[in-house]
Coordinates of N, CA and C in Angstrom, one line a residue:
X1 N -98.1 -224.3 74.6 CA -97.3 -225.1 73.6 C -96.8 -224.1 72.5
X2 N -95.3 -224.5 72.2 CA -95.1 -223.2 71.5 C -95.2 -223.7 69.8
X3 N -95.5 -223.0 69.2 CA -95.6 -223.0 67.9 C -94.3 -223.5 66.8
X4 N -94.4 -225.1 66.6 CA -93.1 -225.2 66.2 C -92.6 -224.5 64.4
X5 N -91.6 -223.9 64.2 CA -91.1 -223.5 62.9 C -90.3 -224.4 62.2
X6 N -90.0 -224.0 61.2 CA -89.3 -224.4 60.1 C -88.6 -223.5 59.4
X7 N -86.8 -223.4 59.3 CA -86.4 -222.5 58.2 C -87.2 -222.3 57.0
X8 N -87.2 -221.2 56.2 CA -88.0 -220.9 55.0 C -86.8 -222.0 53.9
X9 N -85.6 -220.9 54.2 CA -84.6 -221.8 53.5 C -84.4 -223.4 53.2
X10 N -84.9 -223.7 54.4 CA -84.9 -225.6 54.5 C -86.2 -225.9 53.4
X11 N -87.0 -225.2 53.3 CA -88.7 -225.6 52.7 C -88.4 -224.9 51.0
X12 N -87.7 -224.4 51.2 CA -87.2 -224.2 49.9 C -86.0 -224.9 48.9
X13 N -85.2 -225.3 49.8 CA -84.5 -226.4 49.3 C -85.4 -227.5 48.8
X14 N -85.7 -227.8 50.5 CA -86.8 -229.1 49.8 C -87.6 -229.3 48.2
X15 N -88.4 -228.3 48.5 CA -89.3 -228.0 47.4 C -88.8 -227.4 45.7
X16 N -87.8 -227.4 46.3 CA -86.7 -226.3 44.7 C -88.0 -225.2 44.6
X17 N -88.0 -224.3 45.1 CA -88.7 -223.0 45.0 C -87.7 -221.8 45.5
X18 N -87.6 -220.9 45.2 CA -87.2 -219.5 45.3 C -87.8 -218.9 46.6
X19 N -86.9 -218.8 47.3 CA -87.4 -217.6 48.7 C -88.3 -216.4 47.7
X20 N -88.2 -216.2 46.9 CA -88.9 -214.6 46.8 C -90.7 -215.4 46.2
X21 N -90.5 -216.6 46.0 CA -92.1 -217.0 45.8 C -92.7 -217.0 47.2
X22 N -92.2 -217.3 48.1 CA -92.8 -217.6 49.4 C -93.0 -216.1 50.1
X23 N -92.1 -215.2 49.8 CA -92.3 -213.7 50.0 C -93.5 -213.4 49.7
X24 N -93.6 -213.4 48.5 CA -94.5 -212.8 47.5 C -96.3 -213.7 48.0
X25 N -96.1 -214.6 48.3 CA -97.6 -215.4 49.0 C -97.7 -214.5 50.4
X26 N -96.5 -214.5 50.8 CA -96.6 -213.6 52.5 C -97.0 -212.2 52.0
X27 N -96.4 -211.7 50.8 CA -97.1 -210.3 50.6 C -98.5 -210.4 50.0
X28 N -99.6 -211.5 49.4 CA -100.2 -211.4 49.4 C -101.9 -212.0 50.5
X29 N -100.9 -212.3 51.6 CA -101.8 -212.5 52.9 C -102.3 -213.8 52.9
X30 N -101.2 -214.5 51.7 CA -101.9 -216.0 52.0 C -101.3 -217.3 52.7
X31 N -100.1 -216.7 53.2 CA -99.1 -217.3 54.4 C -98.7 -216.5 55.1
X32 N -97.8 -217.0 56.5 CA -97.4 -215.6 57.5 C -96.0 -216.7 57.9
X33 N -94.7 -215.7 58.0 CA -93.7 -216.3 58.3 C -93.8 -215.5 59.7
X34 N -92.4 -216.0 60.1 CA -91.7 -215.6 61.7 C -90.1 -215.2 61.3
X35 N -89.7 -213.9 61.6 CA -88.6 -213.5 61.4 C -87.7 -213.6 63.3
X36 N -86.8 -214.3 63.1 CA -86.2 -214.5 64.6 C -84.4 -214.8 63.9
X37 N -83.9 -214.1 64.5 CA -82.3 -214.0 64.4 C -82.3 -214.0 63.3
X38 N -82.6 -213.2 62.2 CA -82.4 -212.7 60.9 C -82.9 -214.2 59.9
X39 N -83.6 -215.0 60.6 CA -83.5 -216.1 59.9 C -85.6 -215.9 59.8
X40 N -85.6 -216.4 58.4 CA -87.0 -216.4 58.3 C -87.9 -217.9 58.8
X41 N -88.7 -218.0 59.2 CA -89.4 -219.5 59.4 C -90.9 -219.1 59.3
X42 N -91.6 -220.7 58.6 CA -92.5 -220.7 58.2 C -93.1 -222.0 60.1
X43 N -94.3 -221.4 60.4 CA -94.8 -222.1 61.6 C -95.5 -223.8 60.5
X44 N -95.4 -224.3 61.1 CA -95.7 -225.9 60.9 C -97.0 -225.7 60.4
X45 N -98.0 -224.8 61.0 CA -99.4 -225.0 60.6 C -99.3 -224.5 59.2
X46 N -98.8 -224.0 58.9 CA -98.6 -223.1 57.4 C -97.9 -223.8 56.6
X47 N -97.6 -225.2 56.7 CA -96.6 -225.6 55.5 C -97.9 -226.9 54.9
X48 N -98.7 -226.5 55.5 CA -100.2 -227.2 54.4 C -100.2 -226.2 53.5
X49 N -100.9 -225.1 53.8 CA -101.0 -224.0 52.7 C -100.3 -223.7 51.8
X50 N -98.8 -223.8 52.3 CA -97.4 -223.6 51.6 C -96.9 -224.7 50.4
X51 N -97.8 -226.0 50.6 CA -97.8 -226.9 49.8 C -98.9 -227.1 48.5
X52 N -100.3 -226.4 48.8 CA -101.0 -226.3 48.1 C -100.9 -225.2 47.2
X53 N -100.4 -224.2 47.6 CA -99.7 -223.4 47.0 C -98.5 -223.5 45.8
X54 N -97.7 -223.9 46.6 CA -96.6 -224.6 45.3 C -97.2 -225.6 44.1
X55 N -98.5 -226.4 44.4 CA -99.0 -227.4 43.5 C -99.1 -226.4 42.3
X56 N -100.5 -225.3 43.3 CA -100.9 -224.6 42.2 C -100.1 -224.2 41.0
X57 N -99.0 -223.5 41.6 CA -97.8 -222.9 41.1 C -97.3 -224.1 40.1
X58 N -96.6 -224.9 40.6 CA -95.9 -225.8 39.9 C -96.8 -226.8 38.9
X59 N -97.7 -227.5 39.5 CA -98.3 -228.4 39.0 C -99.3 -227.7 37.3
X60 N -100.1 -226.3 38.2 CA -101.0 -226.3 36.8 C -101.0 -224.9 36.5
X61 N -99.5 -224.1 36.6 CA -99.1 -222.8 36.4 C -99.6 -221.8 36.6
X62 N -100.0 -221.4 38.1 CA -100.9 -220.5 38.1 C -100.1 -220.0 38.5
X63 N -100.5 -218.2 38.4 CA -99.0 -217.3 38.7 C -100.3 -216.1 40.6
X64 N -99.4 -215.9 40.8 CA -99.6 -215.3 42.1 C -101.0 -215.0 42.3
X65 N -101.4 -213.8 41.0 CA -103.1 -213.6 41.7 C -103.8 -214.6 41.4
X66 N -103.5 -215.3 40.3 CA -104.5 -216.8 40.2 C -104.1 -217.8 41.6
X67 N -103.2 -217.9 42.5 CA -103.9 -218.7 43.5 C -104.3 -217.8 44.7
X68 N -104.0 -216.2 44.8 CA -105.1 -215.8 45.3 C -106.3 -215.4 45.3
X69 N -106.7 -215.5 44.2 CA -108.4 -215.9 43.9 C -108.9 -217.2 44.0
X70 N -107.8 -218.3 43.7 CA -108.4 -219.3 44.0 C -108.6 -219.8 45.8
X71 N -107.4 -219.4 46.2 CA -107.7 -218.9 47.5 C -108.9 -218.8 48.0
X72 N -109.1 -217.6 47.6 CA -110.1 -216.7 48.1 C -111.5 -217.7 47.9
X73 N -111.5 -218.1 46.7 CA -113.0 -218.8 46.7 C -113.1 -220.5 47.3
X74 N -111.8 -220.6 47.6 CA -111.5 -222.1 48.3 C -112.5 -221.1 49.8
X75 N -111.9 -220.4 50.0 CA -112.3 -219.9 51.5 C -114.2 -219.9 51.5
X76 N -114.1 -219.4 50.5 CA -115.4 -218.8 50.5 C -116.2 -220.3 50.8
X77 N -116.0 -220.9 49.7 CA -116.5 -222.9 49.7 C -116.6 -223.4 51.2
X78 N -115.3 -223.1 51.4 CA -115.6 -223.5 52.8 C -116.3 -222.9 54.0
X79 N -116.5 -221.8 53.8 CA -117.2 -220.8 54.6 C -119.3 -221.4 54.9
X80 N -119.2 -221.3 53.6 CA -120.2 -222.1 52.6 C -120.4 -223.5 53.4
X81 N -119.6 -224.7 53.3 CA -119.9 -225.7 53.8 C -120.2 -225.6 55.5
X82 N -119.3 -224.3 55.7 CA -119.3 -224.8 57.4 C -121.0 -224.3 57.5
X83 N -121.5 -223.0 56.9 CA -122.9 -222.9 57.0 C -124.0 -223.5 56.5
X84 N -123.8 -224.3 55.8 CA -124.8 -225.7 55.6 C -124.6 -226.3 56.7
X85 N -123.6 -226.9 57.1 CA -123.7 -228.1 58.2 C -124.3 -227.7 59.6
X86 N -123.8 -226.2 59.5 CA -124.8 -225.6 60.9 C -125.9 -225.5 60.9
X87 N -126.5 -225.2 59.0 CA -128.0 -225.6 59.4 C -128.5 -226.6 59.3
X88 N -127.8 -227.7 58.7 CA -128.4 -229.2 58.6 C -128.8 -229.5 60.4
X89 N -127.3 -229.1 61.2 CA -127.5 -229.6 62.6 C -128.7 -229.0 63.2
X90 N -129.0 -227.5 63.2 CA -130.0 -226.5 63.1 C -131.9 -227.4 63.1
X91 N -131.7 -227.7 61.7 CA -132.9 -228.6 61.5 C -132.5 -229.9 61.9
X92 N -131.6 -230.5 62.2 CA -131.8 -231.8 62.9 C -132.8 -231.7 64.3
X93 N -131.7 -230.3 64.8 CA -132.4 -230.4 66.3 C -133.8 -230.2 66.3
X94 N -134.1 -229.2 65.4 CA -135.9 -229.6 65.6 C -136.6 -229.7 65.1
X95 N -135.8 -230.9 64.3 CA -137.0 -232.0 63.8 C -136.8 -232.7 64.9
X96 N -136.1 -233.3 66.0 CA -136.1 -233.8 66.9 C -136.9 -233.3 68.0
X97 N -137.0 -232.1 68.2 CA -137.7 -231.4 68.8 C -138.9 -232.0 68.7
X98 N -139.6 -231.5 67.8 CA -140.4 -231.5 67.3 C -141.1 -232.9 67.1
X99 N -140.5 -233.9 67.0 CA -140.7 -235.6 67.4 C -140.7 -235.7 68.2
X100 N -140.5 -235.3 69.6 CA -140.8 -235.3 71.3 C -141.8 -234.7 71.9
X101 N -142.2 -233.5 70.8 CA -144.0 -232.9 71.2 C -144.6 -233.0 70.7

């Protein structure tokens, strides 16, 4: 299945944002475009990020390295949650275990 895009240009219109904000997120590793016939596109899975991003930006004025730290510790949170749930499931199984012997 191939990965569908979106002009950067089109997602910038939309959103009234500046191509060089969306550069500047791709130079700091927190979105990835696709360059094809000189035209830039952003892949579909990345226009969640690309929105959370702009809130930041727009909504409560954080400027570039503030939403890559916030970024960064979103990731971290969730790094965090996925390793709780693995040990919740962890001690689920044996305490279940352990109810069968």
């Amino acid at each position: 299945m191939e990965n569908k895009l979106i002009p950067v240009e089109e997602i910038c219109a939309y959103h009234h944002v500046e191509i060089n904000f969306i550069q500047s997120l791709e130079d700091f590793g927190l979105i990835h475009t696709t360059i094809k016939k000189e035209t830039t596109f952003l892949p579909i899975a990345e226009l969640t990020k690309l929105e959370q991003y702009l809130r930041l930006a727009q909504d409560l004025e954080i400027n570039l390295e503030g939403i890559y730290a916030v970024s960064h510790l979103l990731n971290q949170v969730q790094d965090m949650q996925d390793e709780i749930q693995a040990l919740k499931n962890e001690i689920n199984y044996y305490k279940q275990f352990n109810q069968q012997h």
